[in-house]
XYZ file of C-alpha atoms in Angstrom:
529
model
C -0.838 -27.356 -20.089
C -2.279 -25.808 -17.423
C -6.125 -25.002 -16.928
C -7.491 -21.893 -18.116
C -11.179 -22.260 -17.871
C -12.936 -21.100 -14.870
C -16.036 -20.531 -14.136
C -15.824 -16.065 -13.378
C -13.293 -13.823 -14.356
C -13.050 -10.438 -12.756
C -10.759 -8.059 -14.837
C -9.961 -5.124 -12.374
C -9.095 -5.325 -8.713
C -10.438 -1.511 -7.669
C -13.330 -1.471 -4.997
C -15.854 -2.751 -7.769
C -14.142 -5.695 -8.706
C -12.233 -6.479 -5.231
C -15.885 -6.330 -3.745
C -16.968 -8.908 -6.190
C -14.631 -11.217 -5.971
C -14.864 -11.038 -2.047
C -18.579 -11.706 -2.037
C -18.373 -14.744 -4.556
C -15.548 -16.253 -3.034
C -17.064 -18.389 -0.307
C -19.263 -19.961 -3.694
C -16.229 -22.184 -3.834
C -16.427 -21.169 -7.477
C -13.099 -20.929 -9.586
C -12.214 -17.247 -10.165
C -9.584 -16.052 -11.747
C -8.992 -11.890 -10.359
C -6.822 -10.123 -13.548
C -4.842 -7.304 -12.668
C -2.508 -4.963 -14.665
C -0.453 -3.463 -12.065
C 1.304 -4.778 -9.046
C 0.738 -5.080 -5.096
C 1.765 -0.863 -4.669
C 5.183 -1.068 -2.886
C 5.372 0.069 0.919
C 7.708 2.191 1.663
C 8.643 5.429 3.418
C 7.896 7.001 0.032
C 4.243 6.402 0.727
C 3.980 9.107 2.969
C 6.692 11.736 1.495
C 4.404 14.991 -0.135
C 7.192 15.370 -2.805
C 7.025 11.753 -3.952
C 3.197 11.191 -4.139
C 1.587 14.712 -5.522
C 4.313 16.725 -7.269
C 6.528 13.771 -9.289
C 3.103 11.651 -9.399
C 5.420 8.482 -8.918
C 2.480 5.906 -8.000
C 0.671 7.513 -11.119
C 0.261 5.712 -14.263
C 2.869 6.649 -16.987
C 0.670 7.051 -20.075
C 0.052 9.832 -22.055
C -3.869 10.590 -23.268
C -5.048 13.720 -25.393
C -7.563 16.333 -24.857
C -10.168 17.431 -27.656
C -7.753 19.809 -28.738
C -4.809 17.356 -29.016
C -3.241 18.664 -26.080
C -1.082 15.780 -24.225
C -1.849 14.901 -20.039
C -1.453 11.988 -17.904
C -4.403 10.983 -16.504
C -4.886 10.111 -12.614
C -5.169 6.537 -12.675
C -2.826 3.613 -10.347
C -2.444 0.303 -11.361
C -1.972 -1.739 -8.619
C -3.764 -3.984 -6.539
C -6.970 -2.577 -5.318
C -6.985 0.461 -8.019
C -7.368 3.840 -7.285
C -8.621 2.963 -3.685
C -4.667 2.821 -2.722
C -4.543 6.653 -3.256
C -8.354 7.497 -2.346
C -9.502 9.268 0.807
C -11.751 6.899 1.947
C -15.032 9.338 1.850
C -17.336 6.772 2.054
C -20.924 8.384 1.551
C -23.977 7.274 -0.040
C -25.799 8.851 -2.609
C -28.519 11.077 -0.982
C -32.331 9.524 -1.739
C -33.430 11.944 -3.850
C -30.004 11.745 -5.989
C -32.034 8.525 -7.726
C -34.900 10.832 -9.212
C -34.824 13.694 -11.916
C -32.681 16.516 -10.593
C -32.890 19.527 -12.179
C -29.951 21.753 -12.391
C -30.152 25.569 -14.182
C -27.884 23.909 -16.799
C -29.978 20.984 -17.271
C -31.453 17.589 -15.835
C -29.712 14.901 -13.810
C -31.463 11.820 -14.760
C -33.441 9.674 -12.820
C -31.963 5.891 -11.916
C -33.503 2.874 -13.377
C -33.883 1.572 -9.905
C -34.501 3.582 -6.572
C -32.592 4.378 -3.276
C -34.381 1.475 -1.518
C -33.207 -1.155 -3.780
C -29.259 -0.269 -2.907
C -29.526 0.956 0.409
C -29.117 -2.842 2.187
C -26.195 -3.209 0.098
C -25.016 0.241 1.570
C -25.315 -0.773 4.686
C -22.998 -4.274 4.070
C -20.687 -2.099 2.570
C -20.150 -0.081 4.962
C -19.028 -2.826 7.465
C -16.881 -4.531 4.926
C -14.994 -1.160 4.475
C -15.102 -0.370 7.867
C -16.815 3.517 7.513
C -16.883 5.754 10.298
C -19.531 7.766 11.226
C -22.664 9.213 13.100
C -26.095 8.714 12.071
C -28.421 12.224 12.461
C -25.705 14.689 11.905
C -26.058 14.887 7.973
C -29.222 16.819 7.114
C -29.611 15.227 3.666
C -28.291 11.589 4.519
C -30.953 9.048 3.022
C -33.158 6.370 5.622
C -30.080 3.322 6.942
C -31.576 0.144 8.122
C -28.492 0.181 10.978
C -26.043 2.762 12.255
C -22.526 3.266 10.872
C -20.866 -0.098 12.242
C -17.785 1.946 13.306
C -17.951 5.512 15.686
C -16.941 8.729 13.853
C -13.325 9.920 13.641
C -13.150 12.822 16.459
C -12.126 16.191 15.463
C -9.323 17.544 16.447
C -9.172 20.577 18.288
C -9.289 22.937 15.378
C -11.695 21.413 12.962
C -13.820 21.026 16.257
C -13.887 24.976 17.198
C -14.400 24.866 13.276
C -17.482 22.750 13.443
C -18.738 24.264 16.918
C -19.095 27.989 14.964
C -20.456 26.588 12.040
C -23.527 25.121 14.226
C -23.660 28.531 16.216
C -23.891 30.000 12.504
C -27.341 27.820 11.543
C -25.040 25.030 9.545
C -25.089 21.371 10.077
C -21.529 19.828 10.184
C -21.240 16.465 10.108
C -18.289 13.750 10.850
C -17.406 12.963 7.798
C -18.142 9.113 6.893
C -14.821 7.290 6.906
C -13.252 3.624 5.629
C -10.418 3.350 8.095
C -8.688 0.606 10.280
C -8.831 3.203 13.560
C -9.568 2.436 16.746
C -9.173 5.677 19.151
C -9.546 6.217 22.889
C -9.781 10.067 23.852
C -9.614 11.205 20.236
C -5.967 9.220 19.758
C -5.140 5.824 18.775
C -5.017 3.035 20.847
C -1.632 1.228 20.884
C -3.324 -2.295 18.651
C -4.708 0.683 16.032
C -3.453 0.335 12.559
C -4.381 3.612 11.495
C -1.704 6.434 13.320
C -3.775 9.523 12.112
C -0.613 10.927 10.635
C -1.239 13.508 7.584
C -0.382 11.313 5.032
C -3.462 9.800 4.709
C -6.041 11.494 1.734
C -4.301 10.914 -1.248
C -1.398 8.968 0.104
C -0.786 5.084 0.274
C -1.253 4.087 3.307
C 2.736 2.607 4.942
C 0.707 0.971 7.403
C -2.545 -0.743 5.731
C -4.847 1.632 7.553
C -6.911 2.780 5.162
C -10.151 0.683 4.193
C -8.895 0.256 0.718
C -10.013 -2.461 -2.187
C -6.401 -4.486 -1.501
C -6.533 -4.272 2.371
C -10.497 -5.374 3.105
C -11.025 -7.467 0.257
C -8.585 -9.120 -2.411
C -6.136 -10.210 0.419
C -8.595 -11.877 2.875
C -10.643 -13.653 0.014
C -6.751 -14.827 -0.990
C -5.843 -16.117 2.478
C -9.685 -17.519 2.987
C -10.476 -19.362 -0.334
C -7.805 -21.302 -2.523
C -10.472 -20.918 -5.442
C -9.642 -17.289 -5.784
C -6.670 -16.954 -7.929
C -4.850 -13.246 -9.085
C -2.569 -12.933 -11.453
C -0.942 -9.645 -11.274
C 0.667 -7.441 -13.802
C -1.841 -9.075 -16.612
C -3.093 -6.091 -19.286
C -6.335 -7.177 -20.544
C -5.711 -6.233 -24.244
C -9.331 -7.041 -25.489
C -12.215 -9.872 -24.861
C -13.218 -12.203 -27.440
C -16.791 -13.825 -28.339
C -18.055 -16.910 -30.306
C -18.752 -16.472 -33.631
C -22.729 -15.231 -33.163
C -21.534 -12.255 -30.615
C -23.503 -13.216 -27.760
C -21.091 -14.187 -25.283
C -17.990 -13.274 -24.685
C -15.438 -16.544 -24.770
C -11.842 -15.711 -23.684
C -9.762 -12.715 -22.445
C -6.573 -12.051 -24.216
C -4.293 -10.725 -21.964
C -0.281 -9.484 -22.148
C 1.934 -10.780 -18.836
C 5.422 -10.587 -18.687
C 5.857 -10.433 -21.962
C 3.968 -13.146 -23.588
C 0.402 -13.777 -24.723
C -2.413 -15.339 -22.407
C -6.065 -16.680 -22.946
C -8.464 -17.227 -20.191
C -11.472 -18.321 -20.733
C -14.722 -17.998 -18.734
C -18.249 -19.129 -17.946
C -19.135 -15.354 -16.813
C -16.897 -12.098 -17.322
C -16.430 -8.963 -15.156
C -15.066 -6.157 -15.971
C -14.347 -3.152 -13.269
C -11.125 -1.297 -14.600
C -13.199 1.539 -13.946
C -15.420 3.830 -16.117
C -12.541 4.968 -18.417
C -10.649 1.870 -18.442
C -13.620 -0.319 -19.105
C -14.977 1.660 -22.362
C -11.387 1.401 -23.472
C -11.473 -2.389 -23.009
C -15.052 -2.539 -24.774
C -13.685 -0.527 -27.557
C -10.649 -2.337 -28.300
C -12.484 -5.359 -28.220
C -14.654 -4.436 -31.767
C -15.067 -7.284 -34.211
C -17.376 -8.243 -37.243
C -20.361 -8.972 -34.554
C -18.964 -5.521 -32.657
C -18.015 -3.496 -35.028
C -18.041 -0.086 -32.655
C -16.692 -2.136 -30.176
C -18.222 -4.913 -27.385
C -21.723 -4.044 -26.614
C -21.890 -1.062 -28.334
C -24.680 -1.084 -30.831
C -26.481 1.685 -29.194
C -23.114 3.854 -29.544
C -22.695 4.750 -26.133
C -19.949 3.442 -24.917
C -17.464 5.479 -23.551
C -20.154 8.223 -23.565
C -22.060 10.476 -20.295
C -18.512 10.368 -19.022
C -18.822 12.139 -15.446
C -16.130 12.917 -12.947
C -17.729 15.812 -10.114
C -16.789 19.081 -10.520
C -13.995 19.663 -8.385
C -11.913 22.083 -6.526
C -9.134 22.028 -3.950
C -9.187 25.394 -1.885
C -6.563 26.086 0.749
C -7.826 28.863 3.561
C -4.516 30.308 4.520
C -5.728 31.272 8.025
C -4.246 34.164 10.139
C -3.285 31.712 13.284
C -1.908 28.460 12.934
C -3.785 24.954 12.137
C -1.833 22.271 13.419
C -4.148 19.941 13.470
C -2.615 16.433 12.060
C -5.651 14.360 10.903
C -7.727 17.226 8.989
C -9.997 14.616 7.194
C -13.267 14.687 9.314
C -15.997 17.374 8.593
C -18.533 17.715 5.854
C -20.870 20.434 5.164
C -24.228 19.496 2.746
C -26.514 22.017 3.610
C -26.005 23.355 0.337
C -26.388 20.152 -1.506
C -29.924 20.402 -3.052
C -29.909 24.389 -3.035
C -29.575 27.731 -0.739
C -31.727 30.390 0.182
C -30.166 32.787 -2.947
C -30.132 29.579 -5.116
C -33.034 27.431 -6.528
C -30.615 24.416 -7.550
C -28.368 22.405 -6.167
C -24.643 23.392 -5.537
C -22.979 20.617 -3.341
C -20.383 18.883 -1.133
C -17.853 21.095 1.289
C -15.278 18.394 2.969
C -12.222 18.643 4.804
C -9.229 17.002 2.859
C -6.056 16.340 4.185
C -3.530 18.816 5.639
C -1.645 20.674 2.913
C 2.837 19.703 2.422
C 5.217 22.541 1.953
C 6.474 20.084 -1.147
C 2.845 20.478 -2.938
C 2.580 24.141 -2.539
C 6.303 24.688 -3.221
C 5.292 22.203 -6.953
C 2.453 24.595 -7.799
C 2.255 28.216 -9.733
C 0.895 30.103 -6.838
C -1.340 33.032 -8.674
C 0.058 36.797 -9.103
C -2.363 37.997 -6.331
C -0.526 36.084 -3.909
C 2.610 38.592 -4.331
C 0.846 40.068 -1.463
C 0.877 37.926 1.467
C 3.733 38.422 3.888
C 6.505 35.973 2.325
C 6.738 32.822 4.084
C 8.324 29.810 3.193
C 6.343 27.087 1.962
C 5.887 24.792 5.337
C 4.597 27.785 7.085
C 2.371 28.829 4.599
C 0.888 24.627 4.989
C 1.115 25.009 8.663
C -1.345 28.443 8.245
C -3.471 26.728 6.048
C -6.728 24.721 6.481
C -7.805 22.484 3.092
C -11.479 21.695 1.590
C -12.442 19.456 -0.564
C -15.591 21.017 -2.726
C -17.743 18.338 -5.455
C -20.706 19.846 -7.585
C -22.266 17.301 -9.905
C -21.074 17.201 -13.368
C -24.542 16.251 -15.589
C -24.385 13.717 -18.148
C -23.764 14.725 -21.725
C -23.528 12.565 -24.891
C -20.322 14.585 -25.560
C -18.373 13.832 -22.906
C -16.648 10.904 -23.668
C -13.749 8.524 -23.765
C -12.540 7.055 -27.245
C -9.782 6.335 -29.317
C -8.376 8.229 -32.161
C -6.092 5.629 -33.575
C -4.353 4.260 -31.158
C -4.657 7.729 -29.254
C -6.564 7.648 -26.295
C -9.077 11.083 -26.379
C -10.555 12.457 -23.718
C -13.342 14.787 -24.444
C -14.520 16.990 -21.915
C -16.658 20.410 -21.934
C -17.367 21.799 -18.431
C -20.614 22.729 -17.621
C -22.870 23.237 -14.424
C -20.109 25.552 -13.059
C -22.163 28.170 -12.237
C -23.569 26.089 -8.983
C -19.895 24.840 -8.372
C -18.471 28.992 -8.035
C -21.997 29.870 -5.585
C -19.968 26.713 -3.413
C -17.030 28.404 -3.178
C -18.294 31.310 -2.270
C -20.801 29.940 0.540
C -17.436 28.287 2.007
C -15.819 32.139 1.872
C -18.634 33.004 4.100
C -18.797 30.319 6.099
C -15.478 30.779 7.007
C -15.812 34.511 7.172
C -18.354 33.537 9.447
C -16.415 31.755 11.929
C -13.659 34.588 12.296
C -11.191 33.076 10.076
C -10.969 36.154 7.705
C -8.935 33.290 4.719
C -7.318 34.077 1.549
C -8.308 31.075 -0.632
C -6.339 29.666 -2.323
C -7.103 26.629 -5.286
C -5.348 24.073 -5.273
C -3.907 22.617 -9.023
C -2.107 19.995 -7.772
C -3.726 16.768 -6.514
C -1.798 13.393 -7.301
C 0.446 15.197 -9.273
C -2.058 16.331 -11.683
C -4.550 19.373 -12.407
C -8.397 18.296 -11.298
C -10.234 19.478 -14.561
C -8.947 16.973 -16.962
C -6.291 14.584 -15.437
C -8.755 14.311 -12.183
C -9.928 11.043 -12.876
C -10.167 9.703 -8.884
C -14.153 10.602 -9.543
C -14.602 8.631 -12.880
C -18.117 7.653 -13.976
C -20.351 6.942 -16.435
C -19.455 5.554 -20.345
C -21.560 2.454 -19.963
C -24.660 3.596 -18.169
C -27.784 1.032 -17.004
C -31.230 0.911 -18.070
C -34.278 -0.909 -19.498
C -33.358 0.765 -23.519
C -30.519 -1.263 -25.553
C -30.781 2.183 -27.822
C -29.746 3.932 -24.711
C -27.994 2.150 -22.657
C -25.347 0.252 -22.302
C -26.330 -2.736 -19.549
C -29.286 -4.204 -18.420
C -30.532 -3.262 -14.414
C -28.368 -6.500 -12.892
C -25.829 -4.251 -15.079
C -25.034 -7.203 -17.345
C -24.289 -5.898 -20.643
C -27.644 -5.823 -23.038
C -25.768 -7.630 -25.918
C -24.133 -10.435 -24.370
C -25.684 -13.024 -22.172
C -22.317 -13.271 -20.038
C -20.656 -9.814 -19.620
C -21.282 -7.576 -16.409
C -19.672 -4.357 -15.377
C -19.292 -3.399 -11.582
C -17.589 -0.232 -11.689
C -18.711 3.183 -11.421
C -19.224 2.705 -15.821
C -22.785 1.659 -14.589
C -24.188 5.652 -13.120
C -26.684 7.467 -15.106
C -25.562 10.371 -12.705
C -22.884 11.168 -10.155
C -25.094 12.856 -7.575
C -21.868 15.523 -5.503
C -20.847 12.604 -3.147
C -17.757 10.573 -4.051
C -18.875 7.411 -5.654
C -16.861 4.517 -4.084
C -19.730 3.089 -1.446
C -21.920 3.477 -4.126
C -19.577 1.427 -6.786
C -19.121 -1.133 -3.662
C -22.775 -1.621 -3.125
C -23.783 -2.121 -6.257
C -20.826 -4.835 -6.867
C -22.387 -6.589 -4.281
C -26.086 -6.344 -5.696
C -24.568 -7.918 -8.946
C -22.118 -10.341 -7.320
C -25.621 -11.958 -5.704
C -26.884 -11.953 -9.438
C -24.228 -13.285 -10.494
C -24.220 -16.245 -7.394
C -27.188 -17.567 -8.365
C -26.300 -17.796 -11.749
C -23.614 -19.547 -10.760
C -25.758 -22.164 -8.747
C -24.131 -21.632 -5.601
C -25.736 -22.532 -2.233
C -22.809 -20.960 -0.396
C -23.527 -18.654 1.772
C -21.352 -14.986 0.598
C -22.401 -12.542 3.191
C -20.077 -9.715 3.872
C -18.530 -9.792 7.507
């Protein structure tokens, strides 16, 4: 029979759990990586509009409810490296003063346990393992770096440049936006050795070409080819974790492959399915010890479920905008508050360039009658796309549980009042710079509408702190009620901040993976390259 002991099992092969795994490879430890899903096929699909946002096909296939019993799918991929296969690689760090109290009209964001200064060298590794992009002293509210981005920022092309050049002749600070991606560009186009093309399949797409920095690409398969201790097994569903009989440590995973039942059993347990996965896994896993599920005594797991709020906008512009790679301006000027506004409202980013096939797959609004008719791929070729995040605040309510065996997810939108003042600051900026757009939002992202099936920004259900009675893990974000059980997704935030999450999740994987190492008496050095 063959051995099923080892000494860490990660459950969850997203950025959280890749990162992990990378970092305590070299510890010549035995790991065991668990993942449900498969390596994501490449194929030409990858990059077709029709394939990837309107039939959702690299989407998972499950059905969840709403508070009101209403059916969706939510936007989760199971496959190697998570949602990082379909992510646009925005890889920003929280601003400084996103780790203190916040206050919003609607309410507080709540301070973090521990401080900027305590991540930020962790930041600054992550940012060369995923390769990021970017320019130091163009971001007014970017927090203090120990070293510059480790890659140069992704030139604009010619559009998002004039773009960029009339916001800064309007008072605004534009920024290149900070960037995981295997590019390496001479005169604003790839070399001929460059992975990355700078097609416009690249936000929200998988990558054909293993181009994007993504969880698969920088970290499960080198710590594979480097270190024969690292083992994955894929398409293994982690159907709940078991303890010993006092409750204190969790003893084996019980997990369905191909069919059959598996045990694997552990000296030290991750889990990073991300933060709605994970509270499902925690819940499922109730017993006599448990009995609202692993390490929930203080009831709030699953709960403070956060996920930005979000909106696509698409400018139609009067003149064309055929710029390719659209993905490389940020605004945050507005971040922490305006001159008409006391609170904060947010993140304006460029997305990727809008497909004839995603416009064609939404219910364009009555007011659009309108517009001279056009068919669908010029209407994308007139358009120019943002990306807007406001923070979503904690709340008790918002959570993820089970009804049954019904997955709910309960959601009530608040803070929207800063999120509409964005939109309408990037009407005037754009105004502004002669564009004169019609805006329209965008419903369809990865085949799914952003309020409830938008789960790329998923955080919160098992937040950190010093309380058992109010949190779920410790600070080294090992749970409080078992001596052996850590979580390294984005489960872990106490807020979301307007910046998406995944450097954050990265850096903290590797503050906990160096817990973890010398736990695991390693001398080994595990420094990221």
């Amino acid at each position: 029979m063959p051995d099923t002991h080892y000494d860490l099992i990660v459950i969850g092969s997203g950025p959280g759990g890749a990162a992990l795994a990378h970092r305590l490879a070299p510890t010549g430890k035995r790991i065991l990586l668990l993942e449900r899903g498969d390596y994501l096929p490449r194929s030409p699909a990858n990059w077709d509009s029709q394939t990837v946002f309107v039939d959702g096909a690299y989407q998972a296939s499950e059905t969840w409810y709403d508070k009101d019993g209403k059916t969706f799918q939510p936007g989760l991929h199971y496959y190697v490296g998570g949602n990082s296969k379909v992510y646009g690689a925005a890889l920003f760090r929280l601003r400084e003063k996103d780790f203190e109290e916040v206050r919003h009209k609607e309410g507080i964001s709540p301070a973090w346990p521990l401080k900027y200064d305590t991540f930020e060298p962790y930041y600054a590794e992550a940012e060369r393992l995923f390769h990021v992009h970017g320019q130091r002293g163009e971001d007014p509210n970017e927090p203090p770096s120990s070293s510059p981005f480790p890659y140069p920022p992704v030139s604009h092309e010619p559009a998002i440049q004039a773009l960029s050049e009339s916001l800064t002749q309007d008072g605004l600070h534009p920024f290149h936006l900070p960037l995981g991606i295997l590019l390496d560009e001479k005169n604003g186009k790839p070399t001929s050795t460059s992975i990355c093309i700078r097609c416009d399949a690249f936000d929200g797409f998988p990558c054909l070409l293993n181009g994007k920095a993504d969880a698969q690409v920088m970290c499960v398969d080198p710590a594979l080819k480097a270190h024969s201790n690292l083992t994955l097994l894929t398409g293994a569903y982690v159907s709940r974790l078991e303890t010993d009989a006092t409750g204190k440590s969790v003893t084996a995973a019980h997990v369905m492959r191909d069919g059959q039942q598996e045990r694997y059993s552990a000296d030290i347990v991750v889990v990073a399915c991300g933060a709605l996965s994970t509270a499902l896994l925690l819940l499922r896993s109730a017993s006599e010890t448990h009995p609202k599920g692993l390490a929930n005594g203080s009831d709030q797991v699953g709960r403070n479920y956060m996920r930005h709020n979000q909106s696509i906008l698409m400018a139609l512009m009067r003149e064309p905008n055929d710029t390719i790679f659209q993905k490389t301006l940020a605004v945050s000027d507005y971040y922490f508050g305006a001159d008409d506004w006391d609170y904060p409202l947010g993140l304006i980013q460029m997305c990727a360039t809008s497909h004839g096939a995603q416009i064609r797959g939404e219910a364009l609004p009555g007011w659009l009658e309108w517009v001279p008719k056009m068919p669908f791929e010029q209407m994308a070729r007139h358009s120019m796309d943002f990306w807007l995040s406001s923070e979503d605040l904690p709340r008790a309510e918002n959570r993820i549980s089970y009804d049954g065996e019904r997955v709910v997810l309960d959601i009530t939108e608040g803070n929207m009042e800063a999120h509409h003042r964005l939109k309408k600051k990037l009407e005037q900026m754009l105004s502004k710079a002669g564009a004169h757009p019609v805006l329209l939002e965008r419903s369809l992202y990865l085949g799914k509408n952003i309020p409830i099936g938008g789960t790329a920004h998923q955080a919160g259900t098992a937040r950190f702190g010093t309380d058992p009675a109010t949190s779920v893990l410790d600070l080294d974000c090992k749970t409080h009620e078992l001596d052996n059980l850590y979580l390294t997704d984005a489960s872990f935030f106490p807020s979301i901040g307007a910046v998406n999450p995944t450097l954050t999740i990265i850096a903290n994987a590797l503050r906990v993976a160096d817990r973890i190492k010398h736990r695991l008496g390693s001398s080994a050095s595990t420094k990221a390259p």
